[in-house]
Coordinates of C-alpha atoms and ligand atoms in Angstrom, one line a residue:
X1 CA -137.8 -143.5 4.3
X2 CA -136.7 -142.5 7.8
X3 CA -137.8 -139.3 9.5
X4 CA -135.2 -136.5 9.6
X5 CA -135.7 -136.4 13.4
X6 CA -134.1 -139.8 13.7
X7 CA -130.4 -140.0 14.8
X8 CA -127.6 -140.0 12.3
X9 CA -126.8 -143.7 12.5
X10 CA -130.4 -144.8 12.3
X11 CA -130.6 -142.8 9.1
X12 CA -127.3 -144.2 7.9
X13 CA -128.7 -147.7 8.4
X14 CA -132.3 -147.4 7.2
X15 CA -132.7 -144.3 5.0
X16 CA -133.4 -144.9 1.3
X17 CA -133.8 -148.6 1.7
X18 CA -136.9 -150.5 0.7
X19 CA -137.6 -154.1 1.6
X20 CA -137.4 -156.1 -1.6
X21 CA -141.1 -156.9 -2.4
X22 CA -140.3 -160.1 -4.4
X23 CA -138.0 -161.8 -1.9
X24 CA -138.2 -159.8 1.4
X25 CA -134.4 -159.3 1.2
X26 CA -133.3 -157.0 4.0
X27 CA -130.3 -155.7 2.0
X28 CA -130.8 -153.9 -1.3
X29 CA -129.7 -156.2 -4.1
X30 CA -126.9 -155.4 -6.6
X31 CA -128.9 -154.7 -9.8
X32 CA -125.9 -155.6 -12.0
X33 CA -127.7 -155.0 -15.3
X34 CA -127.0 -152.4 -17.9
X35 CA -130.5 -152.5 -19.4
X36 CA -134.1 -152.8 -18.3
X37 CA -137.0 -154.3 -20.3
X38 CA -140.6 -153.1 -20.8
X39 CA -143.9 -154.9 -21.3
X40 CA -145.2 -152.3 -23.8
X41 CA -144.2 -149.2 -25.8
X42 CA -146.5 -147.1 -23.7
X43 CA -144.7 -148.2 -20.5
X44 CA -141.4 -147.4 -22.2
X45 CA -142.5 -143.9 -23.2
X46 CA -143.9 -143.2 -19.7
X47 CA -140.5 -143.9 -18.2
X48 CA -138.6 -142.1 -20.9
X49 CA -140.8 -139.0 -20.5
X50 CA -140.5 -139.3 -16.7
X51 CA -144.2 -139.7 -16.3
X52 CA -143.7 -142.9 -14.5
X53 CA -140.8 -144.0 -12.2
X54 CA -138.6 -146.7 -13.7
X55 CA -135.3 -147.5 -15.3
X56 CA -134.2 -147.9 -18.9
X57 CA -130.4 -148.0 -19.0
X58 CA -127.8 -147.9 -16.1
X59 CA -125.9 -144.9 -17.4
X60 CA -129.3 -143.0 -16.9
X61 CA -130.1 -144.6 -13.5
X62 CA -130.1 -147.9 -11.7
X63 CA -132.0 -149.1 -8.5
X64 CA -128.8 -149.8 -6.5
X65 CA -127.4 -146.5 -7.4
X66 CA -130.7 -144.7 -6.6
X67 CA -130.8 -146.3 -3.2
X68 CA -127.4 -144.7 -2.3
X69 CA -128.7 -141.4 -3.6
X70 CA -131.8 -141.6 -1.3
X71 CA -129.6 -142.4 1.6
X72 CA -127.3 -139.5 0.9
X73 CA -130.3 -137.2 0.8
X74 CA -131.1 -138.0 4.4
X75 CA -127.5 -137.8 5.6
X76 CA -126.8 -134.3 4.1
X77 CA -130.4 -133.0 4.5
X78 CA -130.7 -132.2 0.8
X79 CA -133.6 -132.4 -1.6
X80 CA -131.8 -134.9 -3.9
X81 CA -128.4 -136.4 -4.6
X82 CA -126.5 -137.7 -7.6
X83 CA -123.9 -140.4 -7.4
X84 CA -120.8 -140.6 -9.7
X85 CA -118.0 -143.0 -10.6
X86 CA -115.5 -140.9 -8.6
X87 CA -115.2 -137.7 -6.6
X88 CA -113.6 -136.0 -9.6
X89 CA -116.6 -137.1 -11.8
X90 CA -118.9 -135.4 -9.2
X91 CA -116.8 -132.2 -9.1
X92 CA -116.3 -131.9 -12.9
X93 CA -119.9 -132.7 -13.8
X94 CA -121.1 -130.2 -11.2
X95 CA -118.9 -127.4 -12.4
X96 CA -119.7 -128.1 -16.1
X97 CA -123.4 -128.0 -15.2
X98 CA -123.1 -124.7 -13.3
X99 CA -120.9 -122.7 -15.6
X100 CA -120.8 -121.5 -19.2
X101 CA -118.3 -119.7 -21.4
X102 CA -117.7 -116.2 -20.0
X103 CA -118.4 -117.2 -16.4
X104 CA -116.1 -116.7 -13.4
X105 CA -115.4 -119.0 -10.4
X106 CA -113.9 -118.1 -7.0
X107 CA -112.2 -121.0 -5.3
X108 CA -110.1 -121.6 -2.3
X109 CA -106.4 -122.0 -3.2
X110 CA -106.0 -125.1 -1.0
X111 CA -107.6 -127.7 -3.1
X112 CA -107.4 -131.4 -3.9
X113 CA -104.8 -131.8 -6.7
X114 CA -107.3 -133.2 -9.2
X115 CA -109.7 -130.3 -8.6
X116 CA -106.9 -127.8 -8.9
X117 CA -105.8 -129.2 -12.2
X118 CA -109.4 -129.2 -13.5
X119 CA -109.8 -125.6 -12.5
X120 CA -106.5 -124.5 -14.0
X121 CA -106.3 -126.7 -17.1
X122 CA -109.9 -127.7 -18.1
X123 CA -112.4 -125.0 -17.2
X124 CA -110.4 -122.2 -19.0
X125 CA -110.6 -124.3 -22.2
X126 CA -114.4 -123.7 -22.0
X127 CA -114.0 -120.0 -21.3
X128 CA -114.4 -120.2 -17.5
X129 CA -111.9 -118.3 -15.4
X130 CA -111.0 -119.2 -11.9
X131 CA -109.6 -116.9 -9.2
X132 CA -107.9 -118.6 -6.3
X133 CA -108.2 -117.1 -2.8
X134 CA -107.0 -117.8 0.7
X135 CA -109.5 -120.2 2.4
X136 CA -109.3 -118.5 5.8
X137 CA -109.5 -114.9 4.5
X138 CA -113.1 -114.0 4.1
X139 CA -112.3 -110.4 2.8
X140 CA -110.1 -111.9 0.1
X141 CA -113.0 -114.3 -0.9
X142 CA -115.4 -111.3 -1.0
X143 CA -113.2 -109.0 -3.0
X144 CA -112.5 -111.7 -5.6
X145 CA -116.2 -111.8 -6.6
X146 CA -116.8 -110.2 -10.0
X147 CA -120.0 -109.3 -11.9
X148 CA -119.8 -112.6 -13.8
X149 CA -119.0 -114.8 -10.8
X150 CA -121.3 -117.8 -10.9
X151 CA -119.7 -120.2 -8.4
X152 CA -117.8 -120.0 -5.1
X153 CA -116.0 -123.3 -4.5
X154 CA -114.5 -124.1 -1.1
X155 CA -112.9 -127.2 0.4
X156 CA -113.2 -127.6 4.2
X157 CA -111.1 -128.8 6.1
X158 CA -108.4 -128.4 3.5
X159 CA -105.7 -130.9 2.5
X160 CA -103.1 -131.3 4.1
X161 CA -103.0 -128.4 6.5
X162 CA -106.6 -128.7 7.6
X163 CA -107.7 -125.0 7.3
X164 CA -111.3 -124.4 8.1
X165 CA -113.6 -122.3 6.0
X166 CA -116.4 -120.4 7.7
X167 CA -119.2 -122.0 5.6
X168 CA -122.0 -119.9 7.0
X169 CA -120.3 -116.6 6.1
X170 CA -119.4 -117.8 2.6
X171 CA -123.0 -119.1 2.1
X172 CA -124.4 -115.7 3.1
X173 CA -122.1 -113.9 0.6
X174 CA -123.3 -116.3 -2.1
X175 CA -127.0 -115.8 -1.3
X176 CA -126.6 -112.0 -1.2
X177 CA -124.8 -111.9 -4.6
X178 CA -126.8 -114.6 -6.3
X179 CA -123.8 -116.9 -6.6
X180 CA -124.0 -120.7 -6.2
X181 CA -121.8 -121.9 -3.3
X182 CA -120.3 -125.4 -3.6
X183 CA -118.5 -127.1 -0.7
X184 CA -116.2 -130.1 -1.1
X185 CA -116.9 -131.7 2.3
X186 CA -114.9 -134.9 1.8
X187 CA -112.6 -134.3 4.8
X188 CA -115.5 -133.6 7.2
X189 CA -118.1 -136.2 6.0
X190 CA -121.8 -135.5 6.8
X191 CA -121.3 -136.9 10.3
X192 CA -119.0 -133.9 11.2
X193 CA -120.5 -131.2 9.0
X194 CA -123.7 -130.7 7.0
X195 CA -122.9 -127.6 4.9
X196 CA -126.5 -127.3 3.6
X197 CA -127.6 -126.5 7.1
X198 CA -125.5 -123.4 7.0
X199 CA -127.0 -122.2 3.7
X200 CA -124.5 -123.7 1.2
X201 CA -126.2 -124.7 -2.1
X202 CA -124.4 -127.8 -3.2
X203 CA -122.1 -130.3 -1.3
X204 CA -119.8 -132.7 -3.1
X205 CA -117.8 -135.6 -1.7
X206 CA -115.2 -138.0 -2.8
X207 CA -117.1 -141.1 -1.6
X208 CA -113.9 -143.0 -2.0
X209 CA -112.9 -141.6 1.4
X210 CA -115.1 -141.6 4.6
X211 CA -118.4 -142.5 2.9
X212 CA -117.2 -145.8 1.4
X213 CA -114.9 -146.0 4.3
X214 CA -113.0 -149.2 3.5
X215 CA -110.4 -148.2 0.9
X216 CA -112.2 -150.5 -1.6
X217 CA -114.5 -148.4 -3.7
X218 CA -114.0 -145.3 -5.9
X219 CA -117.1 -143.1 -6.0
X220 CA -118.4 -139.5 -5.7
X221 CA -121.6 -137.7 -4.8
X222 CA -123.2 -134.3 -5.1
X223 CA -126.2 -133.2 -3.0
X224 CA -128.4 -130.2 -3.4
X225 CA -131.8 -128.8 -4.6
X226 CA -134.0 -130.9 -6.8
X227 CA -134.0 -128.6 -9.9
X228 CA -130.2 -128.5 -10.0
X229 CA -130.0 -132.3 -9.4
X230 CA -132.2 -132.8 -12.4
X231 CA -129.9 -130.8 -14.6
X232 CA -126.9 -132.6 -13.0
X233 CA -128.3 -136.0 -13.8
X234 CA -128.8 -134.9 -17.4
X235 CA -125.2 -133.9 -17.6
X236 CA -124.1 -137.2 -16.0
X237 CA -125.9 -138.9 -18.8
X238 CA -123.9 -136.9 -21.4
X239 CA -120.5 -137.2 -19.7
X240 CA -121.0 -140.7 -18.6
X241 CA -119.6 -140.6 -15.0
X242 CA -122.1 -143.2 -13.7
X243 CA -121.2 -145.5 -10.9
X244 CA -121.2 -149.2 -11.5
X245 CA -124.0 -151.0 -9.5
X246 CA -121.6 -153.3 -7.7
X247 CA -119.5 -150.3 -6.5
X248 CA -122.8 -148.6 -5.5
X249 CA -123.6 -151.6 -3.3
X250 CA -120.2 -151.4 -1.6
X251 CA -120.8 -147.7 -0.9
X252 CA -124.3 -148.6 0.5
X253 CA -122.7 -151.1 2.8
X254 CA -120.0 -148.7 3.9
X255 CA -122.5 -145.9 4.6
X256 CA -124.4 -148.0 7.2
X257 CA -121.5 -147.8 9.6
X258 CA -120.5 -144.1 8.8
X259 CA -121.6 -142.9 12.2
X260 CA -119.7 -145.6 14.1
X261 CA -116.6 -145.2 12.0
X262 CA -116.6 -141.4 12.3
X263 CA -116.8 -141.6 16.1
X264 CA -113.6 -143.7 16.0
X265 CA -111.9 -141.5 13.4
X266 CA -112.7 -138.4 15.5
X267 CA -111.5 -139.9 18.8
X268 CA -108.3 -141.3 17.2
X269 CA -107.8 -137.9 15.6
X270 CA -107.9 -135.9 18.9
X271 CA -105.9 -138.5 20.8
X272 CA -103.1 -138.7 18.3
X273 CA -103.1 -134.9 17.7
X274 CA -102.6 -134.4 21.5
X275 CA -99.9 -137.1 21.6
X276 CA -98.0 -135.4 18.7
X277 CA -98.4 -131.9 20.2
X278 CA -96.5 -133.1 23.3
X279 CA -93.8 -135.0 21.4
X280 CA -90.3 -133.4 21.6
X281 CA -89.5 -134.4 18.0
X282 CA -92.6 -132.6 16.6
X283 CA -92.5 -128.9 15.6
X284 CA -96.1 -128.3 14.8
X285 CA -99.4 -130.1 14.6
X286 CA -102.3 -129.3 12.3
X287 CA -105.7 -130.5 13.6
X288 CA -108.9 -128.4 13.9
X289 CA -109.8 -130.1 17.2
X290 CA -106.8 -128.6 19.0
X291 CA -107.2 -125.2 20.7
X292 CA -103.9 -124.2 19.1
X293 CA -105.5 -124.5 15.6
X294 CA -106.1 -121.0 14.2
X295 CA -109.7 -121.7 13.2
X296 CA -110.5 -123.9 16.2
X297 CA -113.5 -121.7 17.3
X298 CA -115.1 -121.8 13.8
X299 CA -114.5 -125.5 13.6
X300 CA -116.2 -126.0 17.0
X301 CA -119.2 -124.0 15.9
X302 CA -119.8 -125.8 12.6
X303 CA -118.4 -129.3 13.2
X304 CA -119.5 -132.2 15.4
X305 CA -116.0 -133.8 15.4
X306 CA -112.8 -133.1 13.6
X307 CA -112.1 -136.3 11.6
X308 CA -109.2 -138.6 11.3
X309 CA -106.6 -136.6 9.3
X310 CA -103.8 -135.1 11.4
X311 CA -100.8 -133.4 9.8
X312 CA -97.6 -132.5 11.6
X313 CA -94.1 -131.2 11.0
X314 CA -91.2 -133.2 12.2
X315 CA -88.2 -131.5 13.9
X316 CA -85.8 -132.5 11.1
X317 CA -85.3 -132.3 7.3
X318 CA -86.5 -134.1 4.2
X319 CA -84.3 -137.1 4.9
X320 CA -85.3 -137.6 8.5
X321 CA -89.0 -137.2 7.5
X322 CA -88.7 -139.8 4.8
X323 CA -86.9 -142.1 7.2
X324 CA -89.7 -141.7 9.8
X325 CA -92.4 -142.5 7.2
X326 CA -90.4 -145.5 5.9
X327 CA -90.0 -146.8 9.5
X328 CA -93.7 -147.0 10.2
X329 CA -94.9 -150.6 10.3
X330 CA -98.7 -150.6 11.1
X331 CA -99.4 -147.4 9.1
X332 CA -99.2 -147.9 5.4
X333 CA -97.2 -145.5 3.2
X334 CA -100.2 -144.6 0.9
X335 CA -102.3 -141.7 -0.3
X336 CA -106.0 -141.3 0.4
X337 CA -108.0 -141.2 3.7
X338 CA -111.2 -142.2 5.4
X339 CA -110.7 -146.0 5.3
X340 CA -110.2 -148.5 8.2
X341 CA -106.4 -148.6 7.8
X342 CA -104.1 -145.8 8.9
X343 CA -102.2 -144.3 6.0
X344 CA -99.2 -141.9 6.2
X345 CA -97.6 -139.7 3.5
X346 CA -95.1 -137.0 3.2
X347 CA -97.1 -134.6 0.9
X348 CA -94.0 -133.4 -0.9
X349 CA -93.4 -136.9 -2.2
X350 CA -97.1 -137.7 -2.8
X351 CA -100.1 -135.3 -3.2
X352 CA -97.8 -132.3 -3.8
X353 CA -95.1 -134.1 -5.8
X354 CA -95.8 -132.2 -9.0
X355 CA -96.5 -128.8 -7.3
X356 CA -93.8 -126.2 -7.8
X357 CA -91.6 -125.3 -4.8
X358 CA -93.0 -121.8 -4.8
X359 CA -96.7 -123.0 -4.8
X360 CA -95.8 -125.5 -2.0
X361 CA -94.3 -122.8 0.1
X362 CA -97.5 -120.7 -0.4
X363 CA -99.6 -123.6 0.7
X364 CA -97.4 -124.3 3.8
X365 CA -96.2 -127.7 2.5
X366 CA -92.7 -128.1 4.0
X367 CA -90.3 -131.1 3.5
X368 CA -90.9 -132.1 7.1
X369 CA -94.7 -132.3 6.8
X370 CA -96.4 -135.6 7.3
X371 CA -100.1 -136.4 6.8
X372 CA -101.6 -139.1 8.9
X373 CA -105.0 -140.4 7.7
X374 CA -106.0 -142.3 10.8
X375 CA -108.0 -145.4 10.4
X376 CA -110.2 -147.1 13.0
X377 CA -107.5 -149.2 14.7
X378 CA -106.9 -149.0 18.5
X379 CA -105.2 -145.6 19.3
X380 CA -102.6 -147.3 21.5
X381 CA -101.4 -149.4 18.6
X382 CA -101.1 -146.4 16.3
X383 CA -99.2 -144.5 19.0
X384 CA -96.9 -147.5 19.6
X385 CA -96.1 -147.5 15.8
X386 CA -95.4 -143.7 15.8
X387 CA -93.3 -144.2 18.9
X388 CA -91.0 -146.8 17.4
X389 CA -90.6 -144.7 14.3
X390 CA -89.7 -141.6 16.4
X391 CA -87.2 -143.7 18.3
X392 CA -85.4 -144.6 15.1
X393 CA -85.2 -141.0 13.8
Ligands
LIG1 C1 -109.9 -137.7 -3.1 C2 -110.5 -136.4 -3.1 C3 -111.2 -135.9 -4.3 C4 -111.2 -136.7 -5.6 O1 -112.0 -137.9 -5.4 P1 -111.8 -139.2 -6.3 O2 -112.8 -140.2 -5.7 O3 -110.4 -139.7 -6.0 O4 -112.0 -138.9 -7.7 C5 -111.8 -134.7 -4.3 N1 -111.7 -133.9 -3.2 C6 -111.1 -134.3 -2.1 C7 -111.1 -133.3 -0.9 C8 -110.5 -135.5 -2.0 O5 -109.8 -135.9 -0.9

């Protein structure tokens, strides 16, 4: 273990890792095994009853997976962490652990599509109602709270218009009313924001994005207090959203460079946001690092940097926007974010394709909106690619 006073990258490299006693291997091995053997029934019972540390079956726990959990503990500053097979597995398992029939949830309206579908279509089947509120309107969040509200769920920054939630204010409200506050911090990563430091109870991530960082692994994580993590691990056993040890190892490898990668995502983010803001063919830029962003001062207070996602509206229509995206050469036309490669999408044809025109309008998703998920390439080359696409539109 590494002391909490060490720097972020030192923790990202060393935290949670133990030198392999049998071989001295510096890197944690991939324990690609579904089952673990015992030398006696007594030893088996000690592990089963949690009297002794150990592993029985990979759906219950695995040493490679556990190493990632220990590392996440030190990156988010939580008591414990639970790794899942995807971000959606982390979110669904967390919500099903926190709520029961008759409970109520308040959630920001701007949500990842999978989370929105889970809140709208799945939770109500179990008798859990969700009220959706404007992420940036604290009074609306406050007045949506009912007697039976168990969870306030918030995403920050939001997709794709990068609204910023005042996490400290929402955490205080939760504390005062005895409501668990869950923050999906995927777009920030623990390098840019540590919600638990502001009093948030539980933080969840799609580790498929910045944490894995290479567009090659699907995973999720929840971090929070030990007693809740214990319950969450029980629920993970039941629902089965365990991460495969090989994928856990890829995540471990990605996490070591999280600090380095985030510095580049952050600097590419601000450079490209400034470039777009000055471009005559751009109507509007969404980036929390720009002084023109409506929640810029909150973002500056709670975040170390503003990440690699920049959204902007082209001065044009659906056709010209589609043409612009199709003309990009270096940037891939692809969903997702947080990897080494820059990806570009027109949300109306991608993340919000199935969202009704009315709901899109409410969320500010116009036909001319483009989301850039900047990678870690040199900023001059990304700008050159955008330039040549602008010149053709
Ligand atoms: C991608 C994403 C998810 C879902 O994660 P998966 O790993 O794809 O299951 C949840 N929340 C946010 C903000 C995301 O970007």
